[in-house]
Amino acid sequence: MNYRMIDTAHASHNENIIFQGVQQGFSSYDPTALQKHNNTVHVITKVWYTHLGYERTKISVKESLEQLNSPSIISVHLLIHWPKCRDDIQWMDCEAEENLLPQSVKDAGPPPHLDKEHAYLESWRALEDIYMGKVKLGTDLPLIASIGVSNFDLPELKELIVNSRITPHMMQGNSWSYVFDPDLIYFMYQRKIHFQVYSVMNGIYERTGETPLAFRALGDIARALSAFAKSEYGEDARYSEVQVLLKWFTQNKVSVIPRTRSLDHLEENSPESIGSMPNLTAEEEEQVSAIVRAIFEGHDFDQPRATFVNSASEKVHLFWKDHDGKEHPVKTDLEDGDVFETDTHTGHIFVAYDDSQLKRKEFQVTAGYNQMEKIHINELLEEL
């Protein structure tokens, strides 16, 4: 599956479990074979908002590095988890969490929730000093490969950069930010801050019940990519809607944290699986962007709509042709000059007959979701 990155946080209390899992995983391989390949696992961990401030951040980082203590295998990426404890997020309880901290942490620095505008800047100064080697936290600790932030908005990120010596290497944010905060995304792009998105499944996939047509459009793209892979490469691929979303992000240079408890999904969403998918076309990328927006906003797509204009100088009768070739009446007695509108689907075939049903003509709908197509029924040329 070729996973090389694991995302966690100091507040998750599982860093040592990750260390043990990595150790056990590598122990099952022949050491000689490992030397021929990249044997580094990248672990992203984060400083929780209770540990904001210079000295508190040093404590958090030291504890994380000691839990991940495998310098020959694990490379650590350190992020500030949140810029502050926020009063508008219901599950955050600044004072209660402060009271639960060990006394050693309380003694290391003032409560960050009492200095929300500066505590995260001091944390960043600590990460810079640790990254540059100006602060030593111990010996034989894992390599710190990069430092960054998570869940920052644009003003907070700008303020941090103004007061920094090192521009953050990366930023973690939710999928909503990528879609609806273009100023933030462009700001990071200009400064070469890599964006990594989380909450793809919770943010997008779990909302699809409200927007069935948008989700169906995502499935149409998955089926089109599957068909392309089979015709071009001979692969019997059956890509899912989730894989299309992950491909959309990675194709746009956004890395993804796919969280799952299922081994099947772990394989389906792996770098190897997503990397082997055909690239989305420019049109498909635009379609996915529109789909994601519709799902987030809860505004479902409109079905393609066909408007038939009878300009055949005679009465016609309109039928819909199904996949088995059977024809079903849609509109009879459409007089010359009359107009008929109907919801439809891309690729549907309609057949127009003259009044005697001796002449016919087929029309295929090319309009996509949220589009209307005008179809002129001119002279019926095909004699039966």
mmCIF file of N, CA, C and O in Angstrom, residues 15-99:
data_model
loop_
_atom_site.group_PDB
_atom_site.id
_atom_site.type_symbol
_atom_site.label_atom_id
_atom_site.label_comp_id
_atom_site.label_asym_id
_atom_site.label_seq_id
_atom_site.Cartn_x
_atom_site.Cartn_y
_atom_site.Cartn_z
ATOM 1 N N GLU A 15 1.338 8.216 20.705
ATOM 2 C CA GLU A 15 2.616 8.295 19.994
ATOM 3 C C GLU A 15 3.480 7.075 20.246
ATOM 4 O O GLU A 15 4.145 6.564 19.326
ATOM 5 N N ASN A 16 3.465 6.570 21.467
ATOM 6 C CA ASN A 16 4.279 5.391 21.761
ATOM 7 C C ASN A 16 3.713 4.145 21.086
ATOM 8 O O ASN A 16 4.459 3.257 20.676
ATOM 9 N N ILE A 17 2.387 4.095 20.944
ATOM 10 C CA ILE A 17 1.764 2.969 20.230
ATOM 11 C C ILE A 17 2.206 2.989 18.767
ATOM 12 O O ILE A 17 2.501 1.938 18.171
ATOM 13 N N ILE A 18 2.280 4.176 18.181
ATOM 14 C CA ILE A 18 2.759 4.296 16.807
ATOM 15 C C ILE A 18 4.201 3.841 16.708
ATOM 16 O O ILE A 18 4.579 3.095 15.792
ATOM 17 N N PHE A 19 5.018 4.277 17.652
ATOM 18 C CA PHE A 19 6.425 3.862 17.674
ATOM 19 C C PHE A 19 6.534 2.337 17.718
ATOM 20 O O PHE A 19 7.290 1.725 16.948
ATOM 21 N N GLN A 20 5.775 1.710 18.605
ATOM 22 C CA GLN A 20 5.834 0.247 18.716
ATOM 23 C C GLN A 20 5.359 -0.424 17.435
ATOM 24 O O GLN A 20 5.938 -1.425 16.996
ATOM 25 N N GLY A 21 4.298 0.119 16.826
ATOM 26 C CA GLY A 21 3.805 -0.465 15.590
ATOM 27 C C GLY A 21 4.812 -0.372 14.466
ATOM 28 O O GLY A 21 4.979 -1.315 13.684
ATOM 29 N N VAL A 22 5.487 0.769 14.356
ATOM 30 C CA VAL A 22 6.510 0.930 13.322
ATOM 31 C C VAL A 22 7.662 -0.039 13.558
ATOM 32 O O VAL A 22 8.150 -0.688 12.623
ATOM 33 N N GLN A 23 8.081 -0.150 14.803
ATOM 34 C CA GLN A 23 9.168 -1.073 15.140
ATOM 35 C C GLN A 23 8.800 -2.508 14.780
ATOM 36 O O GLN A 23 9.597 -3.253 14.190
ATOM 37 N N GLN A 24 7.594 -2.909 15.156
ATOM 38 C CA GLN A 24 7.155 -4.271 14.858
ATOM 39 C C GLN A 24 7.042 -4.509 13.360
ATOM 40 O O GLN A 24 7.384 -5.587 12.860
ATOM 41 N N GLY A 25 6.548 -3.488 12.650
ATOM 42 C CA GLY A 25 6.406 -3.631 11.210
ATOM 43 C C GLY A 25 7.739 -3.837 10.523
ATOM 44 O O GLY A 25 7.878 -4.723 9.666
ATOM 45 N N PHE A 26 8.730 -3.053 10.887
ATOM 46 C CA PHE A 26 10.047 -3.179 10.255
ATOM 47 C C PHE A 26 10.778 -4.440 10.698
ATOM 48 O O PHE A 26 11.605 -4.966 9.955
ATOM 49 N N SER A 27 10.468 -4.942 11.885
ATOM 50 C CA SER A 27 11.154 -6.141 12.360
ATOM 51 C C SER A 27 10.793 -7.371 11.550
ATOM 52 O O SER A 27 11.503 -8.380 11.565
ATOM 53 N N SER A 28 9.677 -7.305 10.812
ATOM 54 C CA SER A 28 9.253 -8.452 10.010
ATOM 55 C C SER A 28 9.944 -8.509 8.655
ATOM 56 O O SER A 28 9.755 -9.459 7.897
ATOM 57 N N TYR A 29 10.768 -7.487 8.336
ATOM 58 C CA TYR A 29 11.475 -7.442 7.061
ATOM 59 C C TYR A 29 12.939 -7.802 7.233
ATOM 60 O O TYR A 29 13.542 -7.597 8.293
ATOM 61 N N ASP A 30 13.515 -8.311 6.174
ATOM 62 C CA ASP A 30 14.936 -8.621 6.151
ATOM 63 C C ASP A 30 15.735 -7.310 6.188
ATOM 64 O O ASP A 30 15.528 -6.438 5.343
ATOM 65 N N PRO A 31 16.633 -7.113 7.156
ATOM 66 C CA PRO A 31 17.405 -5.865 7.246
ATOM 67 C C PRO A 31 18.158 -5.527 5.965
ATOM 68 O O PRO A 31 18.288 -4.361 5.600
ATOM 69 N N THR A 32 18.652 -6.550 5.261
ATOM 70 C CA THR A 32 19.376 -6.298 4.017
ATOM 71 C C THR A 32 18.457 -5.697 2.965
ATOM 72 O O THR A 32 18.823 -4.766 2.241
ATOM 73 N N ALA A 33 17.230 -6.200 2.900
ATOM 74 C CA ALA A 33 16.266 -5.676 1.935
ATOM 75 C C ALA A 33 15.854 -4.253 2.297
ATOM 76 O O ALA A 33 15.654 -3.408 1.423
ATOM 77 N N LEU A 34 15.753 -3.972 3.592
ATOM 78 C CA LEU A 34 15.365 -2.631 4.016
ATOM 79 C C LEU A 34 16.391 -1.586 3.607
ATOM 80 O O LEU A 34 16.049 -0.451 3.285
ATOM 81 N N GLN A 35 17.661 -1.975 3.622
ATOM 82 C CA GLN A 35 18.720 -1.035 3.276
ATOM 83 C C GLN A 35 18.623 -0.575 1.820
ATOM 84 O O GLN A 35 19.117 0.495 1.461
ATOM 85 N N LYS A 36 17.990 -1.377 0.985
ATOM 86 C CA LYS A 36 17.872 -1.049 -0.432
ATOM 87 C C LYS A 36 16.696 -0.122 -0.724
ATOM 88 O O LYS A 36 16.546 0.365 -1.832
ATOM 89 N N HIS A 37 15.855 0.099 0.269
ATOM 90 C CA HIS A 37 14.653 0.899 0.055
ATOM 91 C C HIS A 37 14.578 2.006 1.099
ATOM 92 O O HIS A 37 15.288 2.008 2.099
ATOM 93 N N ASN A 38 13.703 2.941 0.846
ATOM 94 C CA ASN A 38 13.457 4.005 1.817
ATOM 95 C C ASN A 38 12.768 3.415 3.040
ATOM 96 O O ASN A 38 11.640 2.937 2.955
ATOM 97 N N ASN A 39 13.449 3.439 4.171
ATOM 98 C CA ASN A 39 12.887 2.821 5.371
ATOM 99 C C ASN A 39 12.483 3.873 6.405
ATOM 100 O O ASN A 39 12.446 3.603 7.601
ATOM 101 N N THR A 40 12.179 5.079 5.934
ATOM 102 C CA THR A 40 11.773 6.152 6.833
ATOM 103 C C THR A 40 10.252 6.262 6.885
ATOM 104 O O THR A 40 9.585 6.264 5.857
ATOM 105 N N VAL A 41 9.711 6.354 8.088
ATOM 106 C CA VAL A 41 8.288 6.621 8.296
ATOM 107 C C VAL A 41 8.161 8.040 8.841
ATOM 108 O O VAL A 41 8.828 8.408 9.805
ATOM 109 N N HIS A 42 7.312 8.834 8.190
ATOM 110 C CA HIS A 42 7.110 10.214 8.613
ATOM 111 C C HIS A 42 5.906 10.277 9.553
ATOM 112 O O HIS A 42 4.810 9.828 9.204
ATOM 113 N N VAL A 43 6.126 10.816 10.735
ATOM 114 C CA VAL A 43 5.058 10.951 11.727
ATOM 115 C C VAL A 43 4.807 12.437 11.966
ATOM 116 O O VAL A 43 5.723 13.175 12.327
ATOM 117 N N ILE A 44 3.573 12.851 11.741
ATOM 118 C CA ILE A 44 3.163 14.224 12.051
ATOM 119 C C ILE A 44 2.528 14.223 13.428
ATOM 120 O O ILE A 44 1.581 13.477 13.686
ATOM 121 N N THR A 45 3.063 15.038 14.328
ATOM 122 C CA THR A 45 2.447 15.190 15.644
ATOM 123 C C THR A 45 2.308 16.668 15.938
ATOM 124 O O THR A 45 2.915 17.506 15.267
ATOM 125 N N LYS A 46 1.501 16.987 16.945
ATOM 126 C CA LYS A 46 1.099 18.386 17.129
ATOM 127 C C LYS A 46 1.120 18.787 18.599
ATOM 128 O O LYS A 46 0.891 17.955 19.489
ATOM 129 N N VAL A 47 1.341 20.075 18.809
ATOM 130 C CA VAL A 47 1.311 20.678 20.140
ATOM 131 C C VAL A 47 -0.110 21.158 20.420
ATOM 132 O O VAL A 47 -0.632 22.008 19.699
ATOM 133 N N TRP A 48 -0.737 20.618 21.469
ATOM 134 C CA TRP A 48 -2.117 20.975 21.803
ATOM 135 C C TRP A 48 -2.171 22.385 22.384
ATOM 136 O O TRP A 48 -1.193 22.912 22.886
ATOM 137 N N TYR A 49 -3.347 23.003 22.318
ATOM 138 C CA TYR A 49 -3.456 24.408 22.717
ATOM 139 C C TYR A 49 -3.225 24.644 24.206
ATOM 140 O O TYR A 49 -2.983 25.770 24.628
ATOM 141 N N THR A 50 -3.283 23.596 25.025
ATOM 142 C CA THR A 50 -2.943 23.768 26.445
ATOM 143 C C THR A 50 -1.442 23.975 26.646
ATOM 144 O O THR A 50 -1.021 24.448 27.704
ATOM 145 N N HIS A 51 -0.636 23.612 25.620
ATOM 146 C CA HIS A 51 0.820 23.702 25.723
ATOM 147 C C HIS A 51 1.381 24.844 24.875
ATOM 148 O O HIS A 51 2.563 24.843 24.540
ATOM 149 N N LEU A 52 0.535 25.816 24.522
ATOM 150 C CA LEU A 52 1.042 26.975 23.802
ATOM 151 C C LEU A 52 1.872 27.849 24.741
ATOM 152 O O LEU A 52 1.618 27.917 25.942
ATOM 153 N N GLY A 53 2.835 28.540 24.155
ATOM 154 C CA GLY A 53 3.806 29.289 24.939
ATOM 155 C C GLY A 53 5.173 28.635 24.797
ATOM 156 O O GLY A 53 5.268 27.419 24.556
ATOM 157 N N TYR A 54 6.223 29.396 24.932
ATOM 158 C CA TYR A 54 7.578 28.900 24.622
ATOM 159 C C TYR A 54 7.942 27.664 25.448
ATOM 160 O O TYR A 54 8.284 26.606 24.892
ATOM 161 N N GLU A 55 7.901 27.767 26.770
ATOM 162 C CA GLU A 55 8.359 26.672 27.624
ATOM 163 C C GLU A 55 7.403 25.481 27.600
ATOM 164 O O GLU A 55 7.834 24.327 27.625
ATOM 165 N N ARG A 56 6.117 25.761 27.554
ATOM 166 C CA ARG A 56 5.153 24.649 27.496
ATOM 167 C C ARG A 56 5.317 23.859 26.194
ATOM 168 O O ARG A 56 5.184 22.633 26.187
ATOM 169 N N THR A 57 5.584 24.561 25.101
ATOM 170 C CA THR A 57 5.780 23.877 23.821
ATOM 171 C C THR A 57 7.010 22.984 23.871
ATOM 172 O O THR A 57 7.005 21.858 23.344
ATOM 173 N N LYS A 58 8.067 23.421 24.512
ATOM 174 C CA LYS A 58 9.266 22.587 24.655
ATOM 175 C C LYS A 58 8.942 21.290 25.401
ATOM 176 O O LYS A 58 9.422 20.214 25.029
ATOM 177 N N ILE A 59 8.116 21.380 26.426
ATOM 178 C CA ILE A 59 7.716 20.177 27.168
ATOM 179 C C ILE A 59 6.951 19.226 26.267
ATOM 180 O O ILE A 59 7.211 18.015 26.232
ATOM 181 N N SER A 60 5.980 19.764 25.502
ATOM 182 C CA SER A 60 5.164 18.933 24.612
ATOM 183 C C SER A 60 6.032 18.237 23.569
ATOM 184 O O SER A 60 5.892 17.020 23.329
ATOM 185 N N VAL A 61 6.924 18.991 22.950
ATOM 186 C CA VAL A 61 7.772 18.420 21.901
ATOM 187 C C VAL A 61 8.700 17.359 22.474
ATOM 188 O O VAL A 61 8.887 16.283 21.879
ATOM 189 N N LYS A 62 9.286 17.638 23.618
ATOM 190 C CA LYS A 62 10.199 16.667 24.246
ATOM 191 C C LYS A 62 9.468 15.356 24.537
ATOM 192 O O LYS A 62 9.977 14.259 24.261
ATOM 193 N N GLU A 63 8.267 15.461 25.088
ATOM 194 C CA GLU A 63 7.484 14.250 25.380
ATOM 195 C C GLU A 63 7.156 13.487 24.105
ATOM 196 O O GLU A 63 7.222 12.251 24.064
ATOM 197 N N SER A 64 6.793 14.211 23.040
ATOM 198 C CA SER A 64 6.471 13.546 21.771
ATOM 199 C C SER A 64 7.686 12.829 21.199
ATOM 200 O O SER A 64 7.603 11.680 20.758
ATOM 201 N N LEU A 65 8.836 13.504 21.196
ATOM 202 C CA LEU A 65 10.041 12.903 20.628
ATOM 203 C C LEU A 65 10.491 11.694 21.434
ATOM 204 O O LEU A 65 10.978 10.708 20.866
ATOM 205 N N GLU A 66 10.319 11.752 22.730
ATOM 206 C CA GLU A 66 10.695 10.599 23.558
ATOM 207 C C GLU A 66 9.779 9.412 23.296
ATOM 208 O O GLU A 66 10.219 8.254 23.318
ATOM 209 N N GLN A 67 8.493 9.683 23.020
ATOM 210 C CA GLN A 67 7.555 8.605 22.707
ATOM 211 C C GLN A 67 7.813 8.008 21.326
ATOM 212 O O GLN A 67 7.540 6.833 21.084
ATOM 213 N N LEU A 68 8.362 8.814 20.439
ATOM 214 C CA LEU A 68 8.641 8.368 19.062
ATOM 215 C C LEU A 68 10.135 8.103 18.864
ATOM 216 O O LEU A 68 10.662 8.288 17.774
ATOM 217 N N ASN A 69 10.784 7.615 19.881
ATOM 218 C CA ASN A 69 12.245 7.590 19.910
ATOM 219 C C ASN A 69 12.837 6.476 19.057
ATOM 220 O O ASN A 69 13.246 5.433 19.555
ATOM 221 N N SER A 70 12.856 6.711 17.751
ATOM 222 C CA SER A 70 13.493 5.785 16.819
ATOM 223 C C SER A 70 14.150 6.597 15.715
ATOM 224 O O SER A 70 13.643 6.687 14.602
ATOM 225 N N PRO A 71 15.290 7.238 16.024
ATOM 226 C CA PRO A 71 15.896 8.168 15.061
ATOM 227 C C PRO A 71 16.298 7.548 13.741
ATOM 228 O O PRO A 71 16.412 8.249 12.733
ATOM 229 N N SER A 72 16.515 6.230 13.702
ATOM 230 C CA SER A 72 16.941 5.602 12.453
ATOM 231 C C SER A 72 15.772 5.298 11.523
ATOM 232 O O SER A 72 15.964 5.012 10.348
ATOM 233 N N ILE A 73 14.548 5.363 12.031
ATOM 234 C CA ILE A 73 13.379 4.974 11.243
ATOM 235 C C ILE A 73 12.355 6.095 11.129
ATOM 236 O O ILE A 73 11.801 6.346 10.060
ATOM 237 N N ILE A 74 12.102 6.809 12.237
ATOM 238 C CA ILE A 74 11.016 7.780 12.282
ATOM 239 C C ILE A 74 11.538 9.196 12.087
ATOM 240 O O ILE A 74 12.476 9.621 12.747
ATOM 241 N N SER A 75 10.901 9.911 11.178
ATOM 242 C CA SER A 75 11.170 11.331 10.948
ATOM 243 C C SER A 75 9.928 12.099 11.379
ATOM 244 O O SER A 75 8.820 11.790 10.947
ATOM 245 N N VAL A 76 10.109 13.099 12.245
ATOM 246 C CA VAL A 76 8.981 13.770 12.884
ATOM 247 C C VAL A 76 8.724 15.142 12.260
ATOM 248 O O VAL A 76 9.656 15.897 11.971
ATOM 249 N N HIS A 77 7.450 15.461 12.071
ATOM 250 C CA HIS A 77 7.002 16.768 11.610
ATOM 251 C C HIS A 77 6.146 17.374 12.721
ATOM 252 O O HIS A 77 5.160 16.758 13.145
ATOM 253 N N LEU A 78 6.515 18.549 13.200
ATOM 254 C CA LEU A 78 5.870 19.171 14.356
ATOM 255 C C LEU A 78 4.960 20.317 13.911
ATOM 256 O O LEU A 78 5.390 21.207 13.179
ATOM 257 N N LEU A 79 3.717 20.289 14.377
ATOM 258 C CA LEU A 79 2.760 21.341 14.058
ATOM 259 C C LEU A 79 2.173 21.925 15.340
ATOM 260 O O LEU A 79 2.085 21.246 16.360
ATOM 261 N N ILE A 80 1.752 23.184 15.270
ATOM 262 C CA ILE A 80 0.892 23.751 16.296
ATOM 263 C C ILE A 80 -0.531 23.331 15.955
ATOM 264 O O ILE A 80 -1.046 23.653 14.883
ATOM 265 N N HIS A 81 -1.170 22.587 16.863
ATOM 266 C CA HIS A 81 -2.455 21.961 16.563
ATOM 267 C C HIS A 81 -3.563 22.995 16.342
ATOM 268 O O HIS A 81 -4.352 22.896 15.394
ATOM 269 N N TRP A 82 -3.654 23.959 17.230
ATOM 270 C CA TRP A 82 -4.608 25.068 17.127
ATOM 271 C C TRP A 82 -3.891 26.343 17.558
ATOM 272 O O TRP A 82 -3.073 26.312 18.474
ATOM 273 N N PRO A 83 -4.222 27.481 16.964
ATOM 274 C CA PRO A 83 -3.565 28.720 17.382
ATOM 275 C C PRO A 83 -4.023 29.203 18.754
ATOM 276 O O PRO A 83 -3.335 29.993 19.397
ATOM 277 N N LYS A 84 -5.168 28.718 19.192
ATOM 278 C CA LYS A 84 -5.698 29.146 20.490
ATOM 279 C C LYS A 84 -6.847 28.227 20.880
ATOM 280 O O LYS A 84 -7.421 27.518 20.037
ATOM 281 N N CYS A 85 -7.184 28.248 22.152
ATOM 282 C CA CYS A 85 -8.413 27.607 22.620
ATOM 283 C C CYS A 85 -9.552 28.567 22.327
ATOM 284 O O CYS A 85 -9.550 29.714 22.785
ATOM 285 N N ARG A 86 -10.512 28.122 21.546
ATOM 286 C CA ARG A 86 -11.543 29.023 21.031
ATOM 287 C C ARG A 86 -12.845 28.887 21.814
ATOM 288 O O ARG A 86 -13.312 27.782 22.106
ATOM 289 N N ASP A 87 -13.436 30.021 22.134
ATOM 290 C CA ASP A 87 -14.692 30.029 22.877
ATOM 291 C C ASP A 87 -15.878 29.627 22.019
ATOM 292 O O ASP A 87 -16.922 29.233 22.550
ATOM 293 N N ASP A 88 -15.738 29.733 20.676
ATOM 294 C CA ASP A 88 -16.866 29.436 19.796
ATOM 295 C C ASP A 88 -16.919 27.976 19.364
ATOM 296 O O ASP A 88 -17.786 27.596 18.576
ATOM 297 N N ILE A 89 -16.007 27.160 19.850
ATOM 298 C CA ILE A 89 -16.046 25.726 19.564
ATOM 299 C C ILE A 89 -16.497 25.018 20.832
ATOM 300 O O ILE A 89 -15.821 25.057 21.870
ATOM 301 N N GLN A 90 -17.631 24.350 20.747
ATOM 302 C CA GLN A 90 -18.315 23.852 21.933
ATOM 303 C C GLN A 90 -17.481 22.861 22.737
ATOM 304 O O GLN A 90 -17.506 22.878 23.974
ATOM 305 N N TRP A 91 -16.727 21.999 22.048
ATOM 306 C CA TRP A 91 -16.014 20.958 22.784
ATOM 307 C C TRP A 91 -14.725 21.454 23.430
ATOM 308 O O TRP A 91 -14.110 20.743 24.219
ATOM 309 N N MET A 92 -14.307 22.668 23.122
ATOM 310 C CA MET A 92 -13.127 23.220 23.778
ATOM 311 C C MET A 92 -13.531 23.824 25.126
ATOM 312 O O MET A 92 -14.468 24.616 25.211
ATOM 313 N N ASP A 93 -12.811 23.442 26.178
ATOM 314 C CA ASP A 93 -13.077 23.963 27.522
ATOM 315 C C ASP A 93 -11.748 24.400 28.113
ATOM 316 O O ASP A 93 -11.042 23.624 28.763
ATOM 317 N N CYS A 94 -11.391 25.648 27.879
ATOM 318 C CA CYS A 94 -10.048 26.137 28.177
ATOM 319 C C CYS A 94 -9.677 25.980 29.653
ATOM 320 O O CYS A 94 -8.620 25.436 29.995
ATOM 321 N N GLU A 95 -10.543 26.467 30.530
ATOM 322 C CA GLU A 95 -10.213 26.446 31.947
ATOM 323 C C GLU A 95 -10.179 25.033 32.503
ATOM 324 O O GLU A 95 -9.291 24.688 33.299
ATOM 325 N N ALA A 96 -11.145 24.202 32.106
ATOM 326 C CA ALA A 96 -11.188 22.828 32.617
ATOM 327 C C ALA A 96 -9.947 22.051 32.186
ATOM 328 O O ALA A 96 -9.364 21.305 32.988
ATOM 329 N N GLU A 97 -9.529 22.222 30.931
ATOM 330 C CA GLU A 97 -8.330 21.520 30.459
ATOM 331 C C GLU A 97 -7.075 22.048 31.142
ATOM 332 O O GLU A 97 -6.146 21.289 31.431
ATOM 333 N N GLU A 98 -7.050 23.341 31.402
ATOM 334 C CA GLU A 98 -5.911 23.923 32.120
ATOM 335 C C GLU A 98 -5.805 23.322 33.519
ATOM 336 O O GLU A 98 -4.707 22.985 33.990
ATOM 337 N N ASN A 99 -6.925 23.150 34.170
ATOM 338 C CA ASN A 99 -6.914 22.620 35.541
ATOM 339 C C ASN A 99 -6.447 21.174 35.606
ATOM 340 O O ASN A 99 -5.951 20.735 36.648
#
